[in-house]
mmCIF file with all atom_site columns, C-alpha atoms in Angstrom:
data_model
loop_
_atom_site.group_PDB
_atom_site.id
_atom_site.type_symbol
_atom_site.label_atom_id
_atom_site.label_alt_id
_atom_site.label_comp_id
_atom_site.label_asym_id
_atom_site.label_entity_id
_atom_site.label_seq_id
_atom_site.pdbx_PDB_ins_code
_atom_site.Cartn_x
_atom_site.Cartn_y
_atom_site.Cartn_z
_atom_site.occupancy
_atom_site.B_iso_or_equiv
_atom_site.pdbx_formal_charge
_atom_site.auth_seq_id
_atom_site.auth_comp_id
_atom_site.auth_asym_id
_atom_site.auth_atom_id
_atom_site.pdbx_PDB_model_num
ATOM 1   C CA . UNK A 1 1   ? -10.698 -10.356 -13.424 1.00 73.00 ? 1   UNK A CA 1
ATOM 2   C CA . UNK A 1 2   ? -7.874  -11.499 -11.165 1.00 81.00 ? 2   UNK A CA 1
ATOM 3   C CA . UNK A 1 3   ? -8.054  -13.378 -7.894  1.00 88.00 ? 3   UNK A CA 1
ATOM 4   C CA . UNK A 1 4   ? -5.745  -14.944 -5.314  1.00 93.00 ? 4   UNK A CA 1
ATOM 5   C CA . UNK A 1 5   ? -6.305  -17.991 -3.142  1.00 95.00 ? 5   UNK A CA 1
ATOM 6   C CA . UNK A 1 6   ? -4.126  -18.662 -0.139  1.00 96.00 ? 6   UNK A CA 1
ATOM 7   C CA . UNK A 1 7   ? -4.876  -22.227 0.746   1.00 92.00 ? 7   UNK A CA 1
ATOM 8   C CA . UNK A 1 8   ? -4.012  -22.111 4.431   1.00 94.00 ? 8   UNK A CA 1
ATOM 9   C CA . UNK A 1 9   ? -5.289  -19.457 6.842   1.00 94.00 ? 9   UNK A CA 1
ATOM 10  C CA . UNK A 1 10  ? -2.907  -20.626 9.603   1.00 96.00 ? 10  UNK A CA 1
ATOM 11  C CA . UNK A 1 11  ? 0.384   -22.480 9.536   1.00 97.00 ? 11  UNK A CA 1
ATOM 12  C CA . UNK A 1 12  ? 1.996   -23.431 12.870  1.00 97.00 ? 12  UNK A CA 1
ATOM 13  C CA . UNK A 1 13  ? 5.542   -24.785 12.742  1.00 97.00 ? 13  UNK A CA 1
ATOM 14  C CA . UNK A 1 14  ? 8.419   -25.324 15.069  1.00 97.00 ? 14  UNK A CA 1
ATOM 15  C CA . UNK A 1 15  ? 11.593  -23.272 14.940  1.00 97.00 ? 15  UNK A CA 1
ATOM 16  C CA . UNK A 1 16  ? 14.127  -24.474 12.369  1.00 97.00 ? 16  UNK A CA 1
ATOM 17  C CA . UNK A 1 17  ? 11.531  -26.501 10.504  1.00 97.00 ? 17  UNK A CA 1
ATOM 18  C CA . UNK A 1 18  ? 10.872  -25.899 6.789   1.00 97.00 ? 18  UNK A CA 1
ATOM 19  C CA . UNK A 1 19  ? 7.682   -24.157 5.750   1.00 98.00 ? 19  UNK A CA 1
ATOM 20  C CA . UNK A 1 20  ? 5.644   -23.641 2.615   1.00 97.00 ? 20  UNK A CA 1
ATOM 21  C CA . UNK A 1 21  ? 2.839   -21.098 2.275   1.00 98.00 ? 21  UNK A CA 1
ATOM 22  C CA . UNK A 1 22  ? 0.660   -21.797 -0.686  1.00 97.00 ? 22  UNK A CA 1
ATOM 23  C CA . UNK A 1 23  ? -0.714  -19.310 -3.176  1.00 97.00 ? 23  UNK A CA 1
ATOM 24  C CA . UNK A 1 24  ? -2.719  -19.829 -6.355  1.00 96.00 ? 24  UNK A CA 1
ATOM 25  C CA . UNK A 1 25  ? -3.904  -17.136 -8.654  1.00 93.00 ? 25  UNK A CA 1
ATOM 26  C CA . UNK A 1 26  ? -6.234  -16.673 -11.607 1.00 88.00 ? 26  UNK A CA 1
ATOM 27  C CA . UNK A 1 27  ? -5.878  -14.113 -14.287 1.00 77.00 ? 27  UNK A CA 1
ATOM 28  C CA . UNK A 1 28  ? -6.562  -14.007 -18.013 1.00 68.00 ? 28  UNK A CA 1
ATOM 29  C CA . UNK A 1 29  ? -3.468  -12.001 -18.816 1.00 73.00 ? 29  UNK A CA 1
ATOM 30  C CA . UNK A 1 30  ? 0.151   -11.867 -17.856 1.00 74.00 ? 30  UNK A CA 1
ATOM 31  C CA . UNK A 1 31  ? 0.624   -11.305 -14.199 1.00 82.00 ? 31  UNK A CA 1
ATOM 32  C CA . UNK A 1 32  ? 3.046   -9.960  -11.667 1.00 87.00 ? 32  UNK A CA 1
ATOM 33  C CA . UNK A 1 33  ? 3.169   -11.710 -8.289  1.00 91.00 ? 33  UNK A CA 1
ATOM 34  C CA . UNK A 1 34  ? 4.118   -10.545 -4.854  1.00 93.00 ? 34  UNK A CA 1
ATOM 35  C CA . UNK A 1 35  ? 4.451   -11.687 -1.282  1.00 96.00 ? 35  UNK A CA 1
ATOM 36  C CA . UNK A 1 36  ? 3.971   -9.197  1.480   1.00 95.00 ? 36  UNK A CA 1
ATOM 37  C CA . UNK A 1 37  ? 4.635   -9.695  5.183   1.00 96.00 ? 37  UNK A CA 1
ATOM 38  C CA . UNK A 1 38  ? 2.812   -8.018  8.062   1.00 94.00 ? 38  UNK A CA 1
ATOM 39  C CA . UNK A 1 39  ? 4.459   -8.227  11.480  1.00 93.00 ? 39  UNK A CA 1
ATOM 40  C CA . UNK A 1 40  ? 2.219   -7.641  14.528  1.00 87.00 ? 40  UNK A CA 1
ATOM 41  C CA . UNK A 1 41  ? 0.875   -4.134  14.748  1.00 83.00 ? 41  UNK A CA 1
ATOM 42  C CA . UNK A 1 42  ? 2.674   -3.041  11.628  1.00 86.00 ? 42  UNK A CA 1
ATOM 43  C CA . UNK A 1 43  ? 1.882   -2.269  7.964   1.00 88.00 ? 43  UNK A CA 1
ATOM 44  C CA . UNK A 1 44  ? 2.667   -4.548  5.027   1.00 92.00 ? 44  UNK A CA 1
ATOM 45  C CA . UNK A 1 45  ? 6.175   -4.854  3.723   1.00 91.00 ? 45  UNK A CA 1
ATOM 46  C CA . UNK A 1 46  ? 7.198   -6.228  0.336   1.00 91.00 ? 46  UNK A CA 1
ATOM 47  C CA . UNK A 1 47  ? 8.983   -9.589  0.840   1.00 94.00 ? 47  UNK A CA 1
ATOM 48  C CA . UNK A 1 48  ? 9.633   -10.578 -2.770  1.00 93.00 ? 48  UNK A CA 1
ATOM 49  C CA . UNK A 1 49  ? 8.179   -10.245 -6.235  1.00 91.00 ? 49  UNK A CA 1
ATOM 50  C CA . UNK A 1 50  ? 8.089   -11.948 -9.624  1.00 90.00 ? 50  UNK A CA 1
ATOM 51  C CA . UNK A 1 51  ? 7.897   -9.583  -12.607 1.00 84.00 ? 51  UNK A CA 1
ATOM 52  C CA . UNK A 1 52  ? 9.687   -11.510 -15.338 1.00 82.00 ? 52  UNK A CA 1
ATOM 53  C CA . UNK A 1 53  ? 12.749  -13.605 -16.005 1.00 85.00 ? 53  UNK A CA 1
ATOM 54  C CA . UNK A 1 54  ? 13.852  -16.328 -13.553 1.00 87.00 ? 54  UNK A CA 1
ATOM 55  C CA . UNK A 1 55  ? 10.839  -18.047 -12.038 1.00 89.00 ? 55  UNK A CA 1
ATOM 56  C CA . UNK A 1 56  ? 12.621  -18.485 -8.707  1.00 92.00 ? 56  UNK A CA 1
ATOM 57  C CA . UNK A 1 57  ? 12.886  -15.269 -6.668  1.00 91.00 ? 57  UNK A CA 1
ATOM 58  C CA . UNK A 1 58  ? 14.475  -14.805 -3.295  1.00 90.00 ? 58  UNK A CA 1
ATOM 59  C CA . UNK A 1 59  ? 14.246  -12.393 -0.394  1.00 90.00 ? 59  UNK A CA 1
ATOM 60  C CA . UNK A 1 60  ? 17.100  -11.137 1.782   1.00 83.00 ? 60  UNK A CA 1
ATOM 61  C CA . UNK A 1 61  ? 15.925  -13.079 4.796   1.00 88.00 ? 61  UNK A CA 1
ATOM 62  C CA . UNK A 1 62  ? 15.923  -16.556 3.293   1.00 94.00 ? 62  UNK A CA 1
ATOM 63  C CA . UNK A 1 63  ? 12.455  -16.853 1.787   1.00 96.00 ? 63  UNK A CA 1
ATOM 64  C CA . UNK A 1 64  ? 11.998  -17.896 -1.820  1.00 97.00 ? 64  UNK A CA 1
ATOM 65  C CA . UNK A 1 65  ? 9.016   -18.308 -4.098  1.00 97.00 ? 65  UNK A CA 1
ATOM 66  C CA . UNK A 1 66  ? 8.653   -20.001 -7.488  1.00 94.00 ? 66  UNK A CA 1
ATOM 67  C CA . UNK A 1 67  ? 6.361   -18.818 -10.230 1.00 93.00 ? 67  UNK A CA 1
ATOM 68  C CA . UNK A 1 68  ? 4.688   -21.844 -11.873 1.00 93.00 ? 68  UNK A CA 1
ATOM 69  C CA . UNK A 1 69  ? 2.612   -20.714 -14.815 1.00 90.00 ? 69  UNK A CA 1
ATOM 70  C CA . UNK A 1 70  ? 1.176   -24.140 -15.662 1.00 90.00 ? 70  UNK A CA 1
ATOM 71  C CA . UNK A 1 71  ? -0.074  -24.541 -12.072 1.00 92.00 ? 71  UNK A CA 1
ATOM 72  C CA . UNK A 1 72  ? -0.866  -20.871 -11.602 1.00 92.00 ? 72  UNK A CA 1
ATOM 73  C CA . UNK A 1 73  ? 0.983   -20.922 -8.350  1.00 94.00 ? 73  UNK A CA 1
ATOM 74  C CA . UNK A 1 74  ? 3.471   -18.733 -6.438  1.00 96.00 ? 74  UNK A CA 1
ATOM 75  C CA . UNK A 1 75  ? 4.251   -20.698 -3.278  1.00 97.00 ? 75  UNK A CA 1
ATOM 76  C CA . UNK A 1 76  ? 6.496   -19.219 -0.638  1.00 97.00 ? 76  UNK A CA 1
ATOM 77  C CA . UNK A 1 77  ? 9.141   -21.388 1.066   1.00 97.00 ? 77  UNK A CA 1
ATOM 78  C CA . UNK A 1 78  ? 11.813  -21.201 3.651   1.00 97.00 ? 78  UNK A CA 1
ATOM 79  C CA . UNK A 1 79  ? 14.049  -24.165 4.566   1.00 97.00 ? 79  UNK A CA 1
ATOM 80  C CA . UNK A 1 80  ? 14.463  -23.183 8.211   1.00 97.00 ? 80  UNK A CA 1
ATOM 81  C CA . UNK A 1 81  ? 12.255  -20.692 10.055  1.00 97.00 ? 81  UNK A CA 1
ATOM 82  C CA . UNK A 1 82  ? 12.968  -18.502 13.052  1.00 96.00 ? 82  UNK A CA 1
ATOM 83  C CA . UNK A 1 83  ? 10.770  -17.223 15.823  1.00 96.00 ? 83  UNK A CA 1
ATOM 84  C CA . UNK A 1 84  ? 11.062  -13.782 14.216  1.00 95.00 ? 84  UNK A CA 1
ATOM 85  C CA . UNK A 1 85  ? 9.373   -15.047 11.057  1.00 96.00 ? 85  UNK A CA 1
ATOM 86  C CA . UNK A 1 86  ? 6.073   -15.149 12.947  1.00 96.00 ? 86  UNK A CA 1
ATOM 87  C CA . UNK A 1 87  ? 3.767   -12.858 10.933  1.00 96.00 ? 87  UNK A CA 1
ATOM 88  C CA . UNK A 1 88  ? 0.941   -12.750 8.474   1.00 96.00 ? 88  UNK A CA 1
ATOM 89  C CA . UNK A 1 89  ? 1.907   -13.329 4.858   1.00 97.00 ? 89  UNK A CA 1
ATOM 90  C CA . UNK A 1 90  ? -0.146  -12.023 1.949   1.00 96.00 ? 90  UNK A CA 1
ATOM 91  C CA . UNK A 1 91  ? 0.081   -13.157 -1.647  1.00 96.00 ? 91  UNK A CA 1
ATOM 92  C CA . UNK A 1 92  ? -0.884  -10.544 -4.226  1.00 93.00 ? 92  UNK A CA 1
ATOM 93  C CA . UNK A 1 93  ? -1.366  -10.438 -7.998  1.00 90.00 ? 93  UNK A CA 1
ATOM 94  C CA . UNK A 1 94  ? -1.180  -7.517  -10.412 1.00 85.00 ? 94  UNK A CA 1
ATOM 95  C CA . UNK A 1 95  ? -2.291  -7.418  -13.963 1.00 72.00 ? 95  UNK A CA 1
ATOM 96  C CA . UNK A 1 96  ? -3.647  -4.843  -16.401 1.00 65.00 ? 96  UNK A CA 1
ATOM 97  C CA . UNK A 1 97  ? -0.391  -3.381  -17.680 1.00 65.00 ? 97  UNK A CA 1
ATOM 98  C CA . UNK A 1 98  ? 0.453   0.153   -16.646 1.00 64.00 ? 98  UNK A CA 1
ATOM 99  C CA . UNK A 1 99  ? -2.912  0.588   -14.889 1.00 66.00 ? 99  UNK A CA 1
ATOM 100 C CA . UNK A 1 100 ? -2.396  -2.357  -12.568 1.00 73.00 ? 100 UNK A CA 1
ATOM 101 C CA . UNK A 1 101 ? -3.882  -2.749  -9.135  1.00 80.00 ? 101 UNK A CA 1
ATOM 102 C CA . UNK A 1 102 ? -2.891  -5.306  -6.579  1.00 86.00 ? 102 UNK A CA 1
ATOM 103 C CA . UNK A 1 103 ? -5.422  -7.937  -5.561  1.00 89.00 ? 103 UNK A CA 1
ATOM 104 C CA . UNK A 1 104 ? -4.553  -9.652  -2.250  1.00 92.00 ? 104 UNK A CA 1
ATOM 105 C CA . UNK A 1 105 ? -5.245  -13.090 -0.846  1.00 94.00 ? 105 UNK A CA 1
ATOM 106 C CA . UNK A 1 106 ? -6.799  -13.497 2.569   1.00 94.00 ? 106 UNK A CA 1
ATOM 107 C CA . UNK A 1 107 ? -3.492  -14.029 4.233   1.00 95.00 ? 107 UNK A CA 1
ATOM 108 C CA . UNK A 1 108 ? -1.716  -16.884 6.012   1.00 97.00 ? 108 UNK A CA 1
ATOM 109 C CA . UNK A 1 109 ? -0.739  -16.531 9.642   1.00 96.00 ? 109 UNK A CA 1
ATOM 110 C CA . UNK A 1 110 ? 2.632   -18.232 10.157  1.00 97.00 ? 110 UNK A CA 1
ATOM 111 C CA . UNK A 1 111 ? 3.337   -18.995 13.798  1.00 97.00 ? 111 UNK A CA 1
ATOM 112 C CA . UNK A 1 112 ? 6.802   -20.269 14.647  1.00 97.00 ? 112 UNK A CA 1
ATOM 113 C CA . UNK A 1 113 ? 6.939   -22.045 18.026  1.00 96.00 ? 113 UNK A CA 1
ATOM 114 C CA . UNK A 1 114 ? 10.076  -22.741 20.058  1.00 95.00 ? 114 UNK A CA 1
ATOM 115 C CA . UNK B 2 1   ? 9.964   10.055  9.152   1.00 62.00 ? 1   UNK B CA 1
ATOM 116 C CA . UNK B 2 2   ? 7.890   7.420   7.466   1.00 71.00 ? 2   UNK B CA 1
ATOM 117 C CA . UNK B 2 3   ? 7.458   7.464   3.700   1.00 91.00 ? 3   UNK B CA 1
ATOM 118 C CA . UNK B 2 4   ? 3.671   6.979   4.040   1.00 94.00 ? 4   UNK B CA 1
ATOM 119 C CA . UNK B 2 5   ? 2.083   8.523   7.079   1.00 95.00 ? 5   UNK B CA 1
ATOM 120 C CA . UNK B 2 6   ? -1.450  7.789   8.228   1.00 96.00 ? 6   UNK B CA 1
ATOM 121 C CA . UNK B 2 7   ? -3.374  9.723   10.883  1.00 96.00 ? 7   UNK B CA 1
ATOM 122 C CA . UNK B 2 8   ? -4.788  8.922   13.284  1.00 96.00 ? 8   UNK B CA 1
ATOM 123 C CA . UNK B 2 9   ? -3.243  5.605   14.241  1.00 95.00 ? 9   UNK B CA 1
ATOM 124 C CA . UNK B 2 10  ? -6.282  4.656   16.301  1.00 96.00 ? 10  UNK B CA 1
ATOM 125 C CA . UNK B 2 11  ? -9.793  6.079   16.454  1.00 97.00 ? 11  UNK B CA 1
ATOM 126 C CA . UNK B 2 12  ? -12.971 5.152   18.223  1.00 97.00 ? 12  UNK B CA 1
ATOM 127 C CA . UNK B 2 13  ? -16.108 6.848   16.891  1.00 96.00 ? 13  UNK B CA 1
ATOM 128 C CA . UNK B 2 14  ? -19.849 6.587   17.339  1.00 97.00 ? 14  UNK B CA 1
ATOM 129 C CA . UNK B 2 15  ? -22.341 5.288   14.813  1.00 97.00 ? 15  UNK B CA 1
ATOM 130 C CA . UNK B 2 16  ? -23.539 8.029   12.528  1.00 97.00 ? 16  UNK B CA 1
ATOM 131 C CA . UNK B 2 17  ? -20.456 10.302  12.955  1.00 97.00 ? 17  UNK B CA 1
ATOM 132 C CA . UNK B 2 18  ? -18.438 11.572  10.084  1.00 96.00 ? 18  UNK B CA 1
ATOM 133 C CA . UNK B 2 19  ? -14.791 10.707  10.225  1.00 97.00 ? 19  UNK B CA 1
ATOM 134 C CA . UNK B 2 20  ? -11.789 11.358  7.994   1.00 97.00 ? 20  UNK B CA 1
ATOM 135 C CA . UNK B 2 21  ? -8.658  9.284   7.750   1.00 98.00 ? 21  UNK B CA 1
ATOM 136 C CA . UNK B 2 22  ? -5.647  11.046  6.307   1.00 98.00 ? 22  UNK B CA 1
ATOM 137 C CA . UNK B 2 23  ? -2.668  9.809   4.333   1.00 98.00 ? 23  UNK B CA 1
ATOM 138 C CA . UNK B 2 24  ? 0.361   11.696  3.256   1.00 97.00 ? 24  UNK B CA 1
ATOM 139 C CA . UNK B 2 25  ? 3.471   10.511  1.422   1.00 96.00 ? 25  UNK B CA 1
ATOM 140 C CA . UNK B 2 26  ? 7.011   11.706  0.768   1.00 94.00 ? 26  UNK B CA 1
ATOM 141 C CA . UNK B 2 27  ? 7.785   9.077   -1.899  1.00 88.00 ? 27  UNK B CA 1
ATOM 142 C CA . UNK B 2 28  ? 6.846   11.359  -4.753  1.00 89.00 ? 28  UNK B CA 1
ATOM 143 C CA . UNK B 2 29  ? 4.595   8.656   -6.068  1.00 89.00 ? 29  UNK B CA 1
ATOM 144 C CA . UNK B 2 30  ? 1.675   9.544   -8.283  1.00 89.00 ? 30  UNK B CA 1
ATOM 145 C CA . UNK B 2 31  ? -0.630  6.693   -7.353  1.00 91.00 ? 31  UNK B CA 1
ATOM 146 C CA . UNK B 2 32  ? -2.399  6.244   -4.022  1.00 94.00 ? 32  UNK B CA 1
ATOM 147 C CA . UNK B 2 33  ? -4.764  3.648   -2.640  1.00 95.00 ? 33  UNK B CA 1
ATOM 148 C CA . UNK B 2 34  ? -7.009  2.946   0.348   1.00 97.00 ? 34  UNK B CA 1
ATOM 149 C CA . UNK B 2 35  ? -7.565  -0.606  1.521   1.00 96.00 ? 35  UNK B CA 1
ATOM 150 C CA . UNK B 2 36  ? -9.331  -2.050  4.498   1.00 96.00 ? 36  UNK B CA 1
ATOM 151 C CA . UNK B 2 37  ? -8.183  -5.216  6.315   1.00 95.00 ? 37  UNK B CA 1
ATOM 152 C CA . UNK B 2 38  ? -10.546 -7.493  8.156   1.00 93.00 ? 38  UNK B CA 1
ATOM 153 C CA . UNK B 2 39  ? -9.536  -10.740 9.877   1.00 88.00 ? 39  UNK B CA 1
ATOM 154 C CA . UNK B 2 40  ? -9.814  -13.623 7.514   1.00 86.00 ? 40  UNK B CA 1
ATOM 155 C CA . UNK B 2 41  ? -10.680 -11.384 4.509   1.00 89.00 ? 41  UNK B CA 1
ATOM 156 C CA . UNK B 2 42  ? -7.311  -9.981  3.679   1.00 90.00 ? 42  UNK B CA 1
ATOM 157 C CA . UNK B 2 43  ? -7.072  -6.489  2.113   1.00 92.00 ? 43  UNK B CA 1
ATOM 158 C CA . UNK B 2 44  ? -9.902  -5.118  -0.015  1.00 93.00 ? 44  UNK B CA 1
ATOM 159 C CA . UNK B 2 45  ? -9.554  -2.042  -2.227  1.00 93.00 ? 45  UNK B CA 1
ATOM 160 C CA . UNK B 2 46  ? -11.827 0.849   -1.344  1.00 96.00 ? 46  UNK B CA 1
ATOM 161 C CA . UNK B 2 47  ? -10.620 3.663   -3.666  1.00 96.00 ? 47  UNK B CA 1
ATOM 162 C CA . UNK B 2 48  ? -7.639  4.463   -5.723  1.00 94.00 ? 48  UNK B CA 1
ATOM 163 C CA . UNK B 2 49  ? -6.212  7.502   -7.496  1.00 94.00 ? 49  UNK B CA 1
ATOM 164 C CA . UNK B 2 50  ? -3.719  7.406   -10.342 1.00 90.00 ? 50  UNK B CA 1
ATOM 165 C CA . UNK B 2 51  ? -3.139  11.164  -10.196 1.00 89.00 ? 51  UNK B CA 1
ATOM 166 C CA . UNK B 2 52  ? -4.721  14.232  -8.588  1.00 91.00 ? 52  UNK B CA 1
ATOM 167 C CA . UNK B 2 53  ? -7.505  14.411  -11.102 1.00 92.00 ? 53  UNK B CA 1
ATOM 168 C CA . UNK B 2 54  ? -8.196  10.726  -11.267 1.00 92.00 ? 54  UNK B CA 1
ATOM 169 C CA . UNK B 2 55  ? -10.295 8.990   -8.640  1.00 95.00 ? 55  UNK B CA 1
ATOM 170 C CA . UNK B 2 56  ? -11.700 5.486   -8.998  1.00 93.00 ? 56  UNK B CA 1
ATOM 171 C CA . UNK B 2 57  ? -13.867 3.167   -6.961  1.00 94.00 ? 57  UNK B CA 1
ATOM 172 C CA . UNK B 2 58  ? -12.522 -0.118  -5.733  1.00 92.00 ? 58  UNK B CA 1
ATOM 173 C CA . UNK B 2 59  ? -14.433 -3.285  -4.899  1.00 90.00 ? 59  UNK B CA 1
ATOM 174 C CA . UNK B 2 60  ? -15.975 -1.949  -1.636  1.00 95.00 ? 60  UNK B CA 1
ATOM 175 C CA . UNK B 2 61  ? -16.527 1.790   -2.073  1.00 95.00 ? 61  UNK B CA 1
ATOM 176 C CA . UNK B 2 62  ? -20.106 2.034   -0.671  1.00 95.00 ? 62  UNK B CA 1
ATOM 177 C CA . UNK B 2 63  ? -20.201 4.167   2.453   1.00 95.00 ? 63  UNK B CA 1
ATOM 178 C CA . UNK B 2 64  ? -16.832 5.789   1.722   1.00 97.00 ? 64  UNK B CA 1
ATOM 179 C CA . UNK B 2 65  ? -15.586 8.835   -0.203  1.00 97.00 ? 65  UNK B CA 1
ATOM 180 C CA . UNK B 2 66  ? -12.123 10.189  -0.924  1.00 97.00 ? 66  UNK B CA 1
ATOM 181 C CA . UNK B 2 67  ? -10.325 13.385  -1.726  1.00 97.00 ? 67  UNK B CA 1
ATOM 182 C CA . UNK B 2 68  ? -6.948  13.785  -3.373  1.00 96.00 ? 68  UNK B CA 1
ATOM 183 C CA . UNK B 2 69  ? -5.923  17.210  -2.179  1.00 92.00 ? 69  UNK B CA 1
ATOM 184 C CA . UNK B 2 70  ? -2.485  17.106  -3.696  1.00 94.00 ? 70  UNK B CA 1
ATOM 185 C CA . UNK B 2 71  ? -0.145  14.505  -5.160  1.00 93.00 ? 71  UNK B CA 1
ATOM 186 C CA . UNK B 2 72  ? 1.041   13.722  -1.627  1.00 95.00 ? 72  UNK B CA 1
ATOM 187 C CA . UNK B 2 73  ? -2.263  13.624  0.159   1.00 97.00 ? 73  UNK B CA 1
ATOM 188 C CA . UNK B 2 74  ? -5.240  11.248  -0.104  1.00 98.00 ? 74  UNK B CA 1
ATOM 189 C CA . UNK B 2 75  ? -7.976  11.273  2.457   1.00 98.00 ? 75  UNK B CA 1
ATOM 190 C CA . UNK B 2 76  ? -10.710 8.719   3.147   1.00 98.00 ? 76  UNK B CA 1
ATOM 191 C CA . UNK B 2 77  ? -14.023 9.751   4.639   1.00 97.00 ? 77  UNK B CA 1
ATOM 192 C CA . UNK B 2 78  ? -16.803 7.823   6.259   1.00 96.00 ? 78  UNK B CA 1
ATOM 193 C CA . UNK B 2 79  ? -19.808 10.159  5.920   1.00 92.00 ? 79  UNK B CA 1
ATOM 194 C CA . UNK B 2 80  ? -21.905 8.253   8.496   1.00 96.00 ? 80  UNK B CA 1
ATOM 195 C CA . UNK B 2 81  ? -19.928 5.551   10.238  1.00 96.00 ? 81  UNK B CA 1
ATOM 196 C CA . UNK B 2 82  ? -21.531 2.178   10.999  1.00 97.00 ? 82  UNK B CA 1
ATOM 197 C CA . UNK B 2 83  ? -20.168 -0.642  13.145  1.00 96.00 ? 83  UNK B CA 1
ATOM 198 C CA . UNK B 2 84  ? -19.312 -2.935  10.178  1.00 96.00 ? 84  UNK B CA 1
ATOM 199 C CA . UNK B 2 85  ? -16.794 -0.313  9.044   1.00 97.00 ? 85  UNK B CA 1
ATOM 200 C CA . UNK B 2 86  ? -14.722 -1.269  12.096  1.00 97.00 ? 86  UNK B CA 1
ATOM 201 C CA . UNK B 2 87  ? -11.471 -2.369  10.521  1.00 97.00 ? 87  UNK B CA 1
ATOM 202 C CA . UNK B 2 88  ? -7.797  -1.644  9.961   1.00 96.00 ? 88  UNK B CA 1
ATOM 203 C CA . UNK B 2 89  ? -7.365  0.816   7.120   1.00 97.00 ? 89  UNK B CA 1
ATOM 204 C CA . UNK B 2 90  ? -4.185  1.094   5.036   1.00 96.00 ? 90  UNK B CA 1
ATOM 205 C CA . UNK B 2 91  ? -3.028  3.719   2.637   1.00 96.00 ? 91  UNK B CA 1
ATOM 206 C CA . UNK B 2 92  ? -0.547  2.718   -0.057  1.00 94.00 ? 92  UNK B CA 1
ATOM 207 C CA . UNK B 2 93  ? 1.372   4.406   -2.822  1.00 93.00 ? 93  UNK B CA 1
ATOM 208 C CA . UNK B 2 94  ? 3.015   3.265   -6.059  1.00 89.00 ? 94  UNK B CA 1
ATOM 209 C CA . UNK B 2 95  ? 4.964   4.718   -8.961  1.00 81.00 ? 95  UNK B CA 1
ATOM 210 C CA . UNK B 2 96  ? 3.648   4.521   -12.458 1.00 69.00 ? 96  UNK B CA 1
ATOM 211 C CA . UNK B 2 97  ? 6.760   5.636   -14.113 1.00 60.00 ? 97  UNK B CA 1
ATOM 212 C CA . UNK B 2 98  ? 9.001   2.793   -12.880 1.00 59.00 ? 98  UNK B CA 1
ATOM 213 C CA . UNK B 2 99  ? 7.720   -0.165  -14.792 1.00 56.00 ? 99  UNK B CA 1
ATOM 214 C CA . UNK B 2 100 ? 10.226  -2.447  -13.141 1.00 55.00 ? 100 UNK B CA 1
ATOM 215 C CA . UNK B 2 101 ? 8.820   -1.862  -9.704  1.00 63.00 ? 101 UNK B CA 1
ATOM 216 C CA . UNK B 2 102 ? 5.125   -2.512  -9.474  1.00 66.00 ? 102 UNK B CA 1
ATOM 217 C CA . UNK B 2 103 ? 5.357   -2.577  -5.699  1.00 78.00 ? 103 UNK B CA 1
ATOM 218 C CA . UNK B 2 104 ? 3.314   -0.727  -3.179  1.00 88.00 ? 104 UNK B CA 1
ATOM 219 C CA . UNK B 2 105 ? 4.576   1.207   -0.149  1.00 90.00 ? 105 UNK B CA 1
ATOM 220 C CA . UNK B 2 106 ? 2.194   0.919   2.769   1.00 93.00 ? 106 UNK B CA 1
ATOM 221 C CA . UNK B 2 107 ? 1.464   3.187   5.743   1.00 94.00 ? 107 UNK B CA 1
ATOM 222 C CA . UNK B 2 108 ? 1.289   1.761   9.227   1.00 92.00 ? 108 UNK B CA 1
ATOM 223 C CA . UNK B 2 109 ? -2.487  1.715   9.240   1.00 94.00 ? 109 UNK B CA 1
ATOM 224 C CA . UNK B 2 110 ? -5.355  3.276   11.123  1.00 96.00 ? 110 UNK B CA 1
ATOM 225 C CA . UNK B 2 111 ? -7.367  1.112   13.445  1.00 96.00 ? 111 UNK B CA 1
ATOM 226 C CA . UNK B 2 112 ? -10.924 2.376   13.389  1.00 97.00 ? 112 UNK B CA 1
ATOM 227 C CA . UNK B 2 113 ? -13.592 1.214   15.798  1.00 97.00 ? 113 UNK B CA 1
ATOM 228 C CA . UNK B 2 114 ? -17.251 2.258   15.303  1.00 97.00 ? 114 UNK B CA 1
ATOM 229 C CA . UNK B 2 115 ? -19.393 1.809   18.388  1.00 96.00 ? 115 UNK B CA 1
#
């Protein structure tokens, strides 16, 4: 069985500050890891994903996440946040080969204050 | 038009009523999913379908049923709604043939309130 733990339910930061949203997973097999973002009153959008290869993956809007197999982590970081980054962020894990299903964490609400 | 469309967007219903939430997609994906989102609990899988003839229960299927009418349509029914089914419901799709993808495309959600 696979599971995801997002260690912080809420993270308040000031604009232009750095942020890290933490995610740990458990799985007995190889995994694929994702971060999704949900802006207010919207559905979930894929932010970035790790499937294989380089352990550092980046999104188009400045977020990055690093897959750390030894620590079973996939933390999301951004060096300088904007007001528009205010949203809920979900970490997700997929395993099981071609019959994969995503298991989501409980989410982290990032609030960027001016 | 959205790739994954959910109807209705919002619905208030009474306890004991039957209600159907609908999902249609233009992605051409073969796999479809229903999740519910509750504050502080994240998204939990209700049912999923890997093709039209394949329906599977997720982690919280009790009180729900589904129908995959076509590759593009996947409906979720609450046979007798109860207040603790008040939640935000999401439909999602994925493609099994593109092994490099593994991502889901989500609809905008249906906010269901059972009173």
